[in-house]
Short mmCIF file of C-alpha atoms in Angstrom, two decimals:
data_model
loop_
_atom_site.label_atom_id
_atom_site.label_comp_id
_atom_site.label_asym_id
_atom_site.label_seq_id
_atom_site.Cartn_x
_atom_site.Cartn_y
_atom_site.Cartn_z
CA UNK A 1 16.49 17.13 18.49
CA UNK A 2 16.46 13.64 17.43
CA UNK A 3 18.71 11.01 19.92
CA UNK A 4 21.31 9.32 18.14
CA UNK A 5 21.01 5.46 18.28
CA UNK A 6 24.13 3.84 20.73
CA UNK A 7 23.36 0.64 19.33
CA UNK A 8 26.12 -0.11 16.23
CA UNK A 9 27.99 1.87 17.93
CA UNK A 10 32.09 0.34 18.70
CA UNK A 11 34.04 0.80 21.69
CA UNK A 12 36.18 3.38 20.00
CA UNK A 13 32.90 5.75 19.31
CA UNK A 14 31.68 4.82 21.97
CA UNK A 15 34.78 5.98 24.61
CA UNK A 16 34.57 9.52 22.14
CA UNK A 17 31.00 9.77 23.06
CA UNK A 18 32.10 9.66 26.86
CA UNK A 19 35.14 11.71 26.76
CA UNK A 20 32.83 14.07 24.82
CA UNK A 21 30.22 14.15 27.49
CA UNK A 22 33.11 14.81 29.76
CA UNK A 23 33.21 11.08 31.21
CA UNK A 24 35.47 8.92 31.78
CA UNK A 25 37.05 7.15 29.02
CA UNK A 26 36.42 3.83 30.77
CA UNK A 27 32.67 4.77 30.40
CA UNK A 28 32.83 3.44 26.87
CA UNK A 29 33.30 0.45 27.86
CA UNK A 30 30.59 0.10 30.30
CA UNK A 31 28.25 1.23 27.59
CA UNK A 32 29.62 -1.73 25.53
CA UNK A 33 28.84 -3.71 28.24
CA UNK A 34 25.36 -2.41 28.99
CA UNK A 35 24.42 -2.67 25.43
CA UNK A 36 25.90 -6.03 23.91
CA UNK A 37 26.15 -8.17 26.66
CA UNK A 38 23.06 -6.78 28.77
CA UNK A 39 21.10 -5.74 26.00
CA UNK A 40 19.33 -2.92 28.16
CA UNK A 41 16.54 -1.27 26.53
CA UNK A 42 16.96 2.45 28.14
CA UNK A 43 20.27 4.44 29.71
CA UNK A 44 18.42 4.64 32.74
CA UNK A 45 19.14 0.59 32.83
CA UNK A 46 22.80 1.06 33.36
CA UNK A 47 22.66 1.62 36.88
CA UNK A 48 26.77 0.96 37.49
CA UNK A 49 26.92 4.75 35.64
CA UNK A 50 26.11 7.75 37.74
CA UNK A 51 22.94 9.55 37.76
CA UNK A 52 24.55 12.35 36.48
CA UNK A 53 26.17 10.17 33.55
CA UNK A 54 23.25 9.00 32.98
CA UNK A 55 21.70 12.28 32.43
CA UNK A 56 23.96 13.68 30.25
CA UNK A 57 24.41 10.65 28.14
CA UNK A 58 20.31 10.40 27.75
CA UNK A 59 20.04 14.09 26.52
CA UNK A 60 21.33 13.10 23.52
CA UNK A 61 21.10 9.27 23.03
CA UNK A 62 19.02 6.67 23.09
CA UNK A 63 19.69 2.73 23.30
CA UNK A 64 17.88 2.48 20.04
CA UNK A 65 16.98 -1.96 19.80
CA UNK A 66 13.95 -2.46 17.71
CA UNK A 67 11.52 -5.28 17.66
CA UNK A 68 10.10 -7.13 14.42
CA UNK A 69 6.94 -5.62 13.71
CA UNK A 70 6.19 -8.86 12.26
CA UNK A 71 6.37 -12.40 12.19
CA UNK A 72 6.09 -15.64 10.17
CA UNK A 73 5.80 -19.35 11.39
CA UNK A 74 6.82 -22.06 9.19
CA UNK A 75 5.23 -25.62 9.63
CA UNK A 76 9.24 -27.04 9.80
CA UNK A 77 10.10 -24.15 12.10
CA UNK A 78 11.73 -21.82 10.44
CA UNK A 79 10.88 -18.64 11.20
CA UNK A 80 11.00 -15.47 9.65
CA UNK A 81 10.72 -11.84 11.28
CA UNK A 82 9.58 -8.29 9.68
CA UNK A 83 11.72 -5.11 10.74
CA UNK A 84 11.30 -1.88 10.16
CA UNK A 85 14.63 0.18 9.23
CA UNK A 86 15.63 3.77 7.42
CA UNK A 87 12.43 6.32 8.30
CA UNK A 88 10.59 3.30 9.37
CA UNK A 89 8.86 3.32 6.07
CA UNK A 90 10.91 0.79 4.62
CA UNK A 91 11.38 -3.21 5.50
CA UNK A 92 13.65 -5.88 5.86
CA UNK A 93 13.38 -9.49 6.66
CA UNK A 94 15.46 -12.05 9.29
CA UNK A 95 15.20 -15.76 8.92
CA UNK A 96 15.58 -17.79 12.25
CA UNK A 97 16.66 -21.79 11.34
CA UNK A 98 16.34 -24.40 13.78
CA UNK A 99 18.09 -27.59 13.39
CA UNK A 100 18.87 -30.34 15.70
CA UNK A 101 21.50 -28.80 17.93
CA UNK A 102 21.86 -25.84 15.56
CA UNK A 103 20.29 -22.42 15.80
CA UNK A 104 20.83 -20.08 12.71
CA UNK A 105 19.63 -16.81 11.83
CA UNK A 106 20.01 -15.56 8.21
CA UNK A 107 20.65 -11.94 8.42
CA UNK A 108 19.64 -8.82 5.72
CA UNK A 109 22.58 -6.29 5.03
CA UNK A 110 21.02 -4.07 2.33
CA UNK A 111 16.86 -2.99 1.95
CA UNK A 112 16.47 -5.01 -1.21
CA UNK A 113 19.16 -5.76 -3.84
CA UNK A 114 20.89 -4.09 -6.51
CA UNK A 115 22.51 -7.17 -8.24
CA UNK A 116 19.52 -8.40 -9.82
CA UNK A 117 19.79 -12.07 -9.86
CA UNK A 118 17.68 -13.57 -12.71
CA UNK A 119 16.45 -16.22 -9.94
CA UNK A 120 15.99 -13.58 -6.63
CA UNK A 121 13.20 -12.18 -5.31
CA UNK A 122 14.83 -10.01 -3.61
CA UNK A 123 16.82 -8.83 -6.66
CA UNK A 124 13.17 -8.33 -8.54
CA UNK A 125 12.72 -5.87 -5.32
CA UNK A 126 15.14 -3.73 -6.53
CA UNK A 127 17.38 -1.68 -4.10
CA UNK A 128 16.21 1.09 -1.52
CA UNK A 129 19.81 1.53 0.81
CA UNK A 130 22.01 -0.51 3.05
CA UNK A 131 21.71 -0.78 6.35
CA UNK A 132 23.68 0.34 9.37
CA UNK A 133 25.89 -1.61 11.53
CA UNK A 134 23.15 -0.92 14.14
CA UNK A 135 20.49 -2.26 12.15
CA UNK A 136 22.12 -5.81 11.52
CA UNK A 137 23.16 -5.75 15.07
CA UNK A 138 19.45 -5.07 15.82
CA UNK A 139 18.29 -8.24 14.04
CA UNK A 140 20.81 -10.37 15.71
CA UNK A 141 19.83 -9.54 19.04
CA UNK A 142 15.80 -8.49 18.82
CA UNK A 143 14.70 -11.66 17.48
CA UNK A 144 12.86 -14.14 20.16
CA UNK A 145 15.46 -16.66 20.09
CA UNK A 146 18.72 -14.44 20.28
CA UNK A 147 20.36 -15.92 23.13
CA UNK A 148 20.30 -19.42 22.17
CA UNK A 149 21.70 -18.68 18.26
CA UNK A 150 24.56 -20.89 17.98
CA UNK A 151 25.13 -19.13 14.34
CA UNK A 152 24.66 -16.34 11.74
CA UNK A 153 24.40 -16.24 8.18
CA UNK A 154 24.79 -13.25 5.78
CA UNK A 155 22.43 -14.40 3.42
CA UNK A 156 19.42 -12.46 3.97
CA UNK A 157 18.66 -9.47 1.63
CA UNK A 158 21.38 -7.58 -0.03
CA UNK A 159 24.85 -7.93 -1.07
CA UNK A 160 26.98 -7.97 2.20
CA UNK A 161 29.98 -6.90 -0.06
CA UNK A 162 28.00 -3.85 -1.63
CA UNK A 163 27.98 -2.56 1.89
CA UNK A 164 31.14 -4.03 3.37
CA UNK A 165 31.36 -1.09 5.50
CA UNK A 166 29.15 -1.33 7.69
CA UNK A 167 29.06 -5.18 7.25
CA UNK A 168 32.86 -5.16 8.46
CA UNK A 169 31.46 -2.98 11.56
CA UNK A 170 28.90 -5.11 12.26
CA UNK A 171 31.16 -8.07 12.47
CA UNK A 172 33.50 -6.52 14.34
CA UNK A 173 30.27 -5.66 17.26
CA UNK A 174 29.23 -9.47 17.02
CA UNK A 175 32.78 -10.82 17.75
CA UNK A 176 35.10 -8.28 19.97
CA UNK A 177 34.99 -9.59 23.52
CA UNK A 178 33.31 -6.05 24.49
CA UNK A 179 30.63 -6.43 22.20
CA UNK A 180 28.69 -10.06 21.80
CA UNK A 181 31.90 -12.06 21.98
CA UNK A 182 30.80 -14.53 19.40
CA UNK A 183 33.81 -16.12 17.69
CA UNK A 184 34.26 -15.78 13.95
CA UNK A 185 33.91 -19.37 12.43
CA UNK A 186 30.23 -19.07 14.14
CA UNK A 187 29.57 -16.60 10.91
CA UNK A 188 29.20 -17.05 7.60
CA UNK A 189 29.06 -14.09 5.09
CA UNK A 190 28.04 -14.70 1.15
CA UNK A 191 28.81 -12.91 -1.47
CA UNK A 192 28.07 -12.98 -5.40
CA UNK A 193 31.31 -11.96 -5.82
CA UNK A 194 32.17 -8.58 -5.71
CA UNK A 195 35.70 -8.37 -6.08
CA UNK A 196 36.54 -5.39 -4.28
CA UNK A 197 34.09 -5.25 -0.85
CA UNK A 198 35.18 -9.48 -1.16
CA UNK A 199 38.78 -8.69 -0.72
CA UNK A 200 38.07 -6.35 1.90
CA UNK A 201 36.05 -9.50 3.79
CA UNK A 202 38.90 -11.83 3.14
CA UNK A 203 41.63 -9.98 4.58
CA UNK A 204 39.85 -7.52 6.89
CA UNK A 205 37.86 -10.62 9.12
CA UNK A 206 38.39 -14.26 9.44
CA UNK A 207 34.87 -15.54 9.37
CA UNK A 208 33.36 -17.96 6.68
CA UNK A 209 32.65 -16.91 3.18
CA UNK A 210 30.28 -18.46 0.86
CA UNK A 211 30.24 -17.61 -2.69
CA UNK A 212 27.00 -17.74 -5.15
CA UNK A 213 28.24 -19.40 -8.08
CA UNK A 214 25.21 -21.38 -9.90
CA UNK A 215 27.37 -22.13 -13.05
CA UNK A 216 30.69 -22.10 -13.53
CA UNK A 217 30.03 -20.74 -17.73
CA UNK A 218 30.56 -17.13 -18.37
CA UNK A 219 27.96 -16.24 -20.67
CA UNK A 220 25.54 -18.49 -18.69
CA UNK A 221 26.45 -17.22 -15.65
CA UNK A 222 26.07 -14.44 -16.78
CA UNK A 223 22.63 -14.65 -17.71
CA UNK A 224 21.57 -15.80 -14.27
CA UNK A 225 23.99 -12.88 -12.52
CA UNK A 226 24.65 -9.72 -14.50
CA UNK A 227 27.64 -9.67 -11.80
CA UNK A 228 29.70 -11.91 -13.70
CA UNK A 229 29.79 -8.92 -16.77
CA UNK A 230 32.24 -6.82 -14.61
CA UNK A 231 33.51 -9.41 -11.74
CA UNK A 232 33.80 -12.53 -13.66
CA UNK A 233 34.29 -16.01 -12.08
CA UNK A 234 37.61 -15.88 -13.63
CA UNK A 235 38.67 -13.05 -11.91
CA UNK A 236 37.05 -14.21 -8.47
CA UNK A 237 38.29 -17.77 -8.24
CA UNK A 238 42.06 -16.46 -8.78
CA UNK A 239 41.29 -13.98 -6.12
CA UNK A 240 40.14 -16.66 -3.64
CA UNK A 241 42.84 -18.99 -4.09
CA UNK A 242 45.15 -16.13 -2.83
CA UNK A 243 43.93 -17.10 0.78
CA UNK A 244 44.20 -19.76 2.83
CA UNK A 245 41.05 -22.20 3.24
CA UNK A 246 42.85 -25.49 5.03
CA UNK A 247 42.46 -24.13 8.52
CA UNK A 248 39.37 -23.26 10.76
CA UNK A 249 38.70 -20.77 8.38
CA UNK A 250 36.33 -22.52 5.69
CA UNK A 251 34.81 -21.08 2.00
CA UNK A 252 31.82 -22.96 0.48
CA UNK A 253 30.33 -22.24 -2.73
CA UNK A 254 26.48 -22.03 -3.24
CA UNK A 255 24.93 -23.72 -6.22
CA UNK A 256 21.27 -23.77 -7.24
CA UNK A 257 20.49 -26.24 -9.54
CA UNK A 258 17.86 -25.59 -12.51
CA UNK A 259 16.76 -28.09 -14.44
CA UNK A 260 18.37 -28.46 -18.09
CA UNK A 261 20.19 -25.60 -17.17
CA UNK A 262 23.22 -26.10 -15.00
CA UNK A 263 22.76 -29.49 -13.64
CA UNK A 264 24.33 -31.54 -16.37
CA UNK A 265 27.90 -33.63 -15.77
CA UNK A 266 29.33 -31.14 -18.27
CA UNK A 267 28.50 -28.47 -15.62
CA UNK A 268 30.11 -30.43 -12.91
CA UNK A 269 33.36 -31.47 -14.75
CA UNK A 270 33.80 -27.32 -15.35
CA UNK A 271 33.03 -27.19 -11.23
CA UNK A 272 35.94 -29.38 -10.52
CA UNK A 273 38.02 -27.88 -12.83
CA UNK A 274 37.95 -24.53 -11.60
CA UNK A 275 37.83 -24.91 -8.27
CA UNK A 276 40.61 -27.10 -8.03
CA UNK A 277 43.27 -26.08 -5.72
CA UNK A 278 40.57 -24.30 -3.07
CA UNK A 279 39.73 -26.77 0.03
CA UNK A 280 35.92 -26.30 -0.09
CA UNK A 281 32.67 -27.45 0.13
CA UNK A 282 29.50 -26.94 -2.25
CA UNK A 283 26.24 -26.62 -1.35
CA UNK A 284 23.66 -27.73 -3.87
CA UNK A 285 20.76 -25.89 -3.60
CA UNK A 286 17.24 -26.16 -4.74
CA UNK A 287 15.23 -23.87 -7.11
CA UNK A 288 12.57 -22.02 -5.47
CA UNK A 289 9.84 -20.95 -7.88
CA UNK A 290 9.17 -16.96 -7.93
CA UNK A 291 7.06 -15.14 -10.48
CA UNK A 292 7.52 -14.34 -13.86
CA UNK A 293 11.23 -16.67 -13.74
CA UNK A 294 10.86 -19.25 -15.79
CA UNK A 295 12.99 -22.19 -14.52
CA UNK A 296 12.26 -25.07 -12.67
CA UNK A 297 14.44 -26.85 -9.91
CA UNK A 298 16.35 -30.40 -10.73
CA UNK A 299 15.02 -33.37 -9.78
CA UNK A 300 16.43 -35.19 -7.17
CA UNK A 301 18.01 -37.77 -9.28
CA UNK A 302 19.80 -34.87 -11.15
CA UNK A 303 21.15 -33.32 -7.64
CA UNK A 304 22.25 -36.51 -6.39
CA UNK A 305 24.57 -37.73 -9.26
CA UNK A 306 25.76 -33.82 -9.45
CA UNK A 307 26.75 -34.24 -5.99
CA UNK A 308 28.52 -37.58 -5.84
CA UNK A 309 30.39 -36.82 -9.38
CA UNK A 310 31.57 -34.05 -6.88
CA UNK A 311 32.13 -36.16 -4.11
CA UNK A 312 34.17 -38.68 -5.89
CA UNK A 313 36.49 -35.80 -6.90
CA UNK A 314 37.30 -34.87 -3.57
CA UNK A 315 35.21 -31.91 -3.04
CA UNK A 316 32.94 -32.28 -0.31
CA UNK A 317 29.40 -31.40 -1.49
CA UNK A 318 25.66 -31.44 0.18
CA UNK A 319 22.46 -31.23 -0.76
CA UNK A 320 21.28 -28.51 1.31
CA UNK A 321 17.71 -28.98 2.76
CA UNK A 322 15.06 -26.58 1.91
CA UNK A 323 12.87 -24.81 4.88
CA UNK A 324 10.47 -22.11 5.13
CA UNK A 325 9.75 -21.98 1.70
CA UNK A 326 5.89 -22.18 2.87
CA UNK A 327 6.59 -18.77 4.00
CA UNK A 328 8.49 -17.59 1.58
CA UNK A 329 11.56 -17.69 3.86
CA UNK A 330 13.77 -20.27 1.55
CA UNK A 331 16.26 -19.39 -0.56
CA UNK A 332 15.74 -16.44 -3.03
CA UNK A 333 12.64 -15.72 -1.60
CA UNK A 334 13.06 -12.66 0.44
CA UNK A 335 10.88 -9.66 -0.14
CA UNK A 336 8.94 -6.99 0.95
CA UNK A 337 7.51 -5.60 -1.98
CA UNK A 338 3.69 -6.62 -0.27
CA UNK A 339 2.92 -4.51 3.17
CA UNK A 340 3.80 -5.75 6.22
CA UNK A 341 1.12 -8.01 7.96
#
C-alpha cells in the first residue's frame, strides 16, 4: 500500500489522523510541529512521539517533502527550480527573487494553465491538473533558500483562483501559528479574475491580491484574455470595490504593456477611470517575447509617461523590473513543455 503524504496536511486532519491511530489528540499538533516548523524529512525524526507512535503512524504515512529535480541560475540571481508533482511524470516550476533586503519566491498552483492568455507561455502549455495543498507547501519549503524568504507570490503557473481550494489550504498551512507562522500581508496571490474562486480569496483570507488586467477595453481585453468573455472587468472591478483596500491589506493591479497596443494615454485615462474609488497600486510590466505571439514590449519612453499620467492621478504606479528572463523565469515565461534538464 502506498503511504499517504502528511505534508499539506492541517491540524484538524492531522489530530483525525492521531485519534484514528488511537493517539492522542494533542499528537496532531506535534506532527504540525515536526513538519512545518522542523521540516523533518522521516517520522522516525520526531523523536518527542513514542516509538510506538511512531510505528503506527509510519505504517501508513510518510513525511512526503520533495526536492527540485532541477535548477536554473540567472546572471541577476533569480533563480528558478524544476519539481516533479502528480505521478511524477508531470512538472512544475518555482521562481526564487532576490532583492536587496527582499527574498521572494513566485509559487505554481496549477500544472500548466487553462486560461490561455494570448501573451503566456504557460497558457500555450495548456492545462494538465492543479496541485495539492502539499505540493505548494512543498515548493515553499524545499527550495535552497526557504528559511530566509521574507515573501511569496502566487504568480507562478496556473490560476490560483481555478484551484482556490487547495490554494485557500495552502494559505491557511503557510500562516496558522502551528504551521509556518508567516503572516498574511507577507503573500501575495494573483488572479485574472475569476469571479467566483476571487470572492472566495477576498473574504476567506486577508493576504494581498493582485489582479492581471493589461487593458482596461472589453473587446481588447478580451483578445489578450478569453477570461474577460464570461468574467468581465466590469463585473470584477465592482466586485473588488466591495472590500476594503485602505488598511494593511493592499490590491495591485498587473499591467503589461505592448507596444501600440495598450500603452497609449487613451488606455491610461480608461485605467483611472475605472479604478477610481480602489486604493491601489499598478504595476507596469514589460512584454516578454514567446513564440509564435506577435507583440512587442513598449519602449521605455512609452512606460514612463504611462506611469506618471498615473502617478499624477493619485494612483501609485511602478515600473516593475524584469529578472530571469535569461532563463526564462520572467514574467509569462513559465513552462515545461521541453524535458526537464
Amino acid at each position: 500500500m502506498m503511504k499517504e503524504r502528511l505534508v499539506g496536511k492541517t491540524l484538524t486532519e492531522l489530530d483525525q489522523i492521531a485519534l484514528e491511530l488511537g493517539l492522542p489528540r494533542y499528537t496532531g499538533k506535534q506532527l504540525a510541529s515536526w513538519l512545518y516548523d522542523k521540516r523533518v524529512n522521516s517520522v522516525d525524526e520526531m523523536t518527542n512521539l513514542s516509538r510506538q507512535a511512531r510505528t503506527r503512524i509510519d505504517e501508513r504515512y510518510t513525511v512526503g517533502w520533495s526536492l527540485p529535480c532541477g535548477e536554473a541560475l540567472s546572471s541577476d540571481g533569480t533563480a528558478k527550480y524544476l519539481f516533479a508533482v502528480g505521478d511524477g511524470q508531470k512538472y512544475i516550476e518555482s521562481v526564487y527573487i532576490p532583492d536587496k533586503t527582499r527574498a521572494t519566491l513566485c509559487v505554481s498552483s496549477q500544472i500548466g494553465c487553462k486560461m490561455n492568455c494570448y501573451f503566456c507561455m504557460t497558457g500555450k502549455q495548456g492545462f494538465s491538473g492543479n496541485l495539492s495543498a502539499a505540493e505548494i507547501i512543498n515548493q515553499v519549503v524545499s527550495v535552497p533558500h526557504s528559511r530566509s524568504l521574507t515573501n511569496l507570490v502566487f504568480m507562478g503557473m496556473g490560476e490560483p483562483a481555478d484551484n482556490v481550494e487547495e490554494v485557500l489550504k495552502a494559505v491557511e498551512i503557510l500562516t496558522a501559528p502551528w504551521g509556518v507562522g508567516w503572516s498574511p500581508k507577507r503573500i501575495t496571490i494573483s488572479s485574472i479574475g475569476l469571479q467566483k474562486g476571487l470572492q472566495r480569496l477576498l473574504e476567506q483570507c486577508s493576504c494581498h491580491i493582485a489582479i492581471s488586467l493589461h487593458s482596461p477595453y472589453h473587446l481588447e481585453r478580451e483578445s489578450l484574455m478569453p477570461v474577460e468573455k464570461a468574467n468581465p472587468l466590469s463585473s470584477v472591478i465592482p466586485l473588488l470595490k466591495r472590500y476594503d483596500f485602505s488598511g494593511q491589506r493592499r490590491i495591485s493591479f498587473e499591467y503589461i504593456l505592448f507596444k501600440g497596443l495598450n500603452d497609449s494615454p487613451a488606455h491610461a485615462k480608461e485605467l483611472v477611470r475605472i479604478l477610481a474609488g480602489i486604493p491601489c497600486r499598478v504595476n507596469l510590466i514589460r512584454f516578454h517575447a514567446i513564440p509564435g505571439v506577435d507583440l512587442q514590449t513598449s519602449d521605455m519612453q512609452a512606460m514612463e509617461q504611462f506611469r506618471d499620467y498615473l502617478s499624477s492621478h493619485r494612483i501609485t504606479c511602478t515600473i516593475r523590473a524584469s529578472r530571469g528572463e535569461d532563463i526564462l523565469a520572467a514574467c509569462g515565461m513559465l513552462s515545461t513543455l521541453k524535458n526537464k534538464k
